[in-house]
Amino acid sequence: MPIPGSGLAKGLAVTLRTMTRRSVTAQYPDVQPELPPRTRGVIGLFEENCTVCMLCARECPDWCIYIDSHKETVPAATPGGRERSRNVLDRFAIDFALCMYCGICIEVCPFDALFWSPEFEYAETDIHDLTHERDKLREWMWTVPEPPALDPAAEEPKEIATARKAAEKLAAQAEAAQAEQQEKQEKEGEA
């Protein structure tokens, strides 16, 4: 059975403890704050990875992503091959006045074209200036932090393992061809 007034005593104890602590004032404009690694500031665009698949714009609950593109015909890579068409990005803009920073666009991007940047100082005097075009989004890409290191005990990703095996195979073939060529030159030199 609780003692009558114990809740009041606990509350007063918390108040007294807080009153005796020294206050800490953040000198914000002069001293930048230490931000956690997963801070959600603005969204940066890595334009080279964008294939204009429109997934980010379709999945955005606020419809704040605007994408315009056109199709270009790419000539055949080999003689006798057929021409291909590909989408070319004309406009990629995000209206940060509408954005609720949910991160759905970043999660659904299959080609890793969108990233969180810890930048948070992008206030504007006019709300219409909060629609940032791809040039500004590309600038924020330089502030995106490195991804955290993988667990050393984790299994190597299959894409990297496959690429490493292919590179080792090519290196072994090149070595064998070089050894064969040296052997051939030695035999010609003896004859």
Coordinates of C-alpha atoms in Angstrom, one line a residue:
M1 CA 0.0 0.0 0.0
P2 CA 1.6 3.3 -1.1
I3 CA 2.2 6.0 1.5
P4 CA -0.1 9.0 1.2
G5 CA 1.7 11.9 -0.4
S6 CA 4.6 9.8 -1.8
G7 CA 3.8 10.9 -5.3
L8 CA 4.0 14.5 -4.3
A9 CA 7.3 13.9 -2.6
K10 CA 8.7 12.2 -5.8
G11 CA 7.6 15.1 -7.9
L12 CA 9.2 17.7 -5.6
A13 CA 12.4 15.7 -5.5
V14 CA 12.6 15.8 -9.4
T15 CA 11.9 19.6 -9.3
L16 CA 14.6 20.2 -6.7
R17 CA 17.1 18.1 -8.6
T18 CA 16.4 20.1 -11.8
M19 CA 16.6 23.4 -10.0
T20 CA 20.1 22.7 -8.6
R21 CA 21.6 21.8 -12.0
R22 CA 23.5 24.4 -13.9
S23 CA 21.6 25.5 -17.1
V24 CA 23.3 24.9 -20.4
T25 CA 22.8 27.5 -23.1
A26 CA 23.4 26.5 -26.7
Q27 CA 25.2 29.2 -28.6
Y28 CA 23.6 28.1 -31.8
P29 CA 24.5 30.5 -34.5
D30 CA 28.1 30.7 -33.4
V31 CA 28.5 27.1 -32.4
Q32 CA 27.0 24.4 -34.6
P33 CA 25.2 21.7 -32.7
E34 CA 26.5 18.1 -32.6
L35 CA 23.9 16.2 -34.7
P36 CA 23.3 12.5 -34.4
P37 CA 24.4 10.4 -37.4
R38 CA 20.9 9.7 -38.6
T39 CA 19.6 13.3 -38.5
R40 CA 16.9 14.0 -40.9
G41 CA 17.6 17.5 -42.4
V42 CA 17.0 17.8 -46.1
I43 CA 16.9 15.3 -48.9
G44 CA 20.0 15.2 -51.2
L45 CA 19.8 14.0 -54.8
F46 CA 22.5 11.8 -56.4
E47 CA 21.4 12.6 -60.0
E48 CA 23.6 10.0 -61.7
N49 CA 21.7 7.2 -60.0
C50 CA 18.2 8.6 -60.8
T51 CA 16.5 6.6 -63.6
V52 CA 13.3 8.6 -63.5
C53 CA 11.3 5.6 -62.3
M54 CA 8.9 8.0 -60.5
L55 CA 8.6 5.7 -57.4
C56 CA 9.5 8.5 -55.0
A57 CA 6.9 10.8 -56.4
R58 CA 4.2 8.1 -56.5
E59 CA 4.8 7.0 -52.9
C60 CA 5.1 10.4 -51.4
P61 CA 2.1 10.9 -49.1
D62 CA 2.3 14.7 -49.5
W63 CA 2.9 14.8 -53.3
C64 CA 5.7 17.2 -52.8
I65 CA 8.1 15.7 -55.3
Y66 CA 7.9 17.1 -58.9
I67 CA 9.7 15.1 -61.7
D68 CA 9.8 15.9 -65.4
S69 CA 11.6 13.8 -68.0
H70 CA 11.8 13.0 -71.7
K71 CA 12.8 9.9 -73.6
E72 CA 16.0 9.8 -75.6
T73 CA 17.0 7.1 -78.1
V74 CA 20.4 5.5 -77.4
P75 CA 22.1 4.0 -80.5
A76 CA 22.9 0.3 -80.5
A77 CA 25.9 -0.7 -78.5
T78 CA 26.9 -3.4 -81.1
P79 CA 26.5 -3.4 -84.8
G80 CA 23.3 -5.1 -85.8
G81 CA 21.8 -4.4 -82.3
R82 CA 18.7 -2.4 -81.8
E83 CA 18.3 1.1 -80.5
R84 CA 17.2 1.6 -76.9
S85 CA 15.3 4.4 -75.3
R86 CA 15.9 5.8 -71.8
N87 CA 14.4 8.4 -69.6
V88 CA 16.4 11.6 -69.1
L89 CA 15.7 13.8 -66.1
D90 CA 14.6 17.3 -66.9
R91 CA 13.4 18.5 -63.5
F92 CA 13.5 17.1 -60.0
A93 CA 12.2 19.3 -57.3
I94 CA 11.0 18.9 -53.7
D95 CA 8.7 21.3 -52.0
F96 CA 9.9 21.4 -48.4
A97 CA 6.9 23.5 -47.4
L98 CA 4.8 20.4 -48.0
C99 CA 7.4 17.7 -47.0
M100 CA 6.8 16.0 -43.7
Y101 CA 10.2 14.3 -43.7
C102 CA 8.8 10.8 -43.5
G103 CA 11.6 9.3 -45.6
I104 CA 9.4 7.1 -47.7
C105 CA 10.9 8.5 -50.9
I106 CA 14.4 7.5 -49.7
E107 CA 13.3 4.0 -48.7
V108 CA 11.5 3.2 -52.0
C109 CA 14.2 4.5 -54.3
P110 CA 15.6 1.3 -55.8
F111 CA 18.7 3.0 -57.2
D112 CA 19.9 4.9 -54.2
A113 CA 19.4 8.3 -55.7
L114 CA 18.0 10.0 -52.6
F115 CA 19.8 10.5 -49.2
W116 CA 19.2 12.2 -45.9
S117 CA 21.5 15.2 -45.4
P118 CA 22.0 16.7 -41.9
E119 CA 21.6 20.2 -43.3
F120 CA 18.8 22.0 -41.5
E121 CA 19.5 25.7 -42.2
Y122 CA 17.5 26.4 -45.3
A123 CA 14.9 28.8 -44.1
E124 CA 13.4 31.3 -46.6
T125 CA 11.4 34.5 -46.2
D126 CA 8.9 33.4 -48.9
I127 CA 7.2 30.0 -48.7
H128 CA 7.4 29.7 -52.5
D129 CA 11.2 29.6 -52.3
L130 CA 11.1 26.3 -50.3
T131 CA 10.7 24.4 -53.5
H132 CA 14.3 23.4 -54.2
E133 CA 15.3 22.2 -57.7
R134 CA 17.8 19.5 -58.5
D135 CA 20.8 21.9 -58.5
K136 CA 20.2 22.7 -54.8
L137 CA 19.4 19.0 -54.0
R138 CA 22.7 18.0 -55.7
E139 CA 24.6 20.5 -53.5
W140 CA 23.3 18.9 -50.4
M141 CA 24.6 15.5 -51.6
W142 CA 28.1 16.7 -50.5
T143 CA 26.9 17.0 -46.9
V144 CA 25.6 13.4 -46.7
P145 CA 27.6 11.5 -44.1
E146 CA 29.3 8.2 -44.9
P147 CA 27.2 5.1 -44.2
P148 CA 28.0 3.3 -41.0
A149 CA 30.6 0.5 -41.3
L150 CA 29.3 -3.0 -41.8
D151 CA 29.5 -5.5 -39.0
P152 CA 32.9 -7.2 -39.3
A153 CA 31.3 -10.6 -38.6
A154 CA 28.7 -10.1 -41.3
E155 CA 28.6 -12.1 -44.5
E156 CA 30.0 -10.4 -47.5
P157 CA 27.2 -9.1 -49.8
K158 CA 26.6 -11.4 -52.8
E159 CA 27.0 -8.5 -55.3
I160 CA 30.5 -7.8 -53.9
A161 CA 31.4 -11.4 -53.7
T162 CA 30.3 -12.0 -57.3
A163 CA 32.2 -9.0 -58.5
R164 CA 35.4 -10.0 -56.6
K165 CA 35.2 -13.6 -58.0
A166 CA 34.8 -12.2 -61.6
A167 CA 37.8 -9.9 -61.1
E168 CA 39.9 -12.7 -59.7
K169 CA 39.0 -14.9 -62.6
L170 CA 39.9 -12.2 -65.1
A171 CA 43.2 -11.6 -63.3
A172 CA 44.0 -15.3 -63.4
Q173 CA 43.2 -15.5 -67.2
A174 CA 45.4 -12.5 -67.8
E175 CA 48.2 -14.0 -65.8
A176 CA 47.9 -17.3 -67.7
A177 CA 47.9 -15.5 -71.1
Q178 CA 51.0 -13.6 -70.1
A179 CA 52.8 -16.7 -68.9
E180 CA 51.9 -18.5 -72.2
Q181 CA 53.2 -15.5 -74.2
Q182 CA 56.5 -15.5 -72.3
E183 CA 56.8 -19.3 -72.8
K184 CA 56.2 -18.8 -76.5
Q185 CA 58.8 -16.1 -76.8
E186 CA 61.4 -18.2 -74.9
K187 CA 60.8 -21.1 -77.4
E188 CA 61.2 -18.8 -80.3
G189 CA 64.4 -17.4 -78.8
E190 CA 65.9 -20.9 -78.5
A191 CA 65.1 -21.9 -82.1

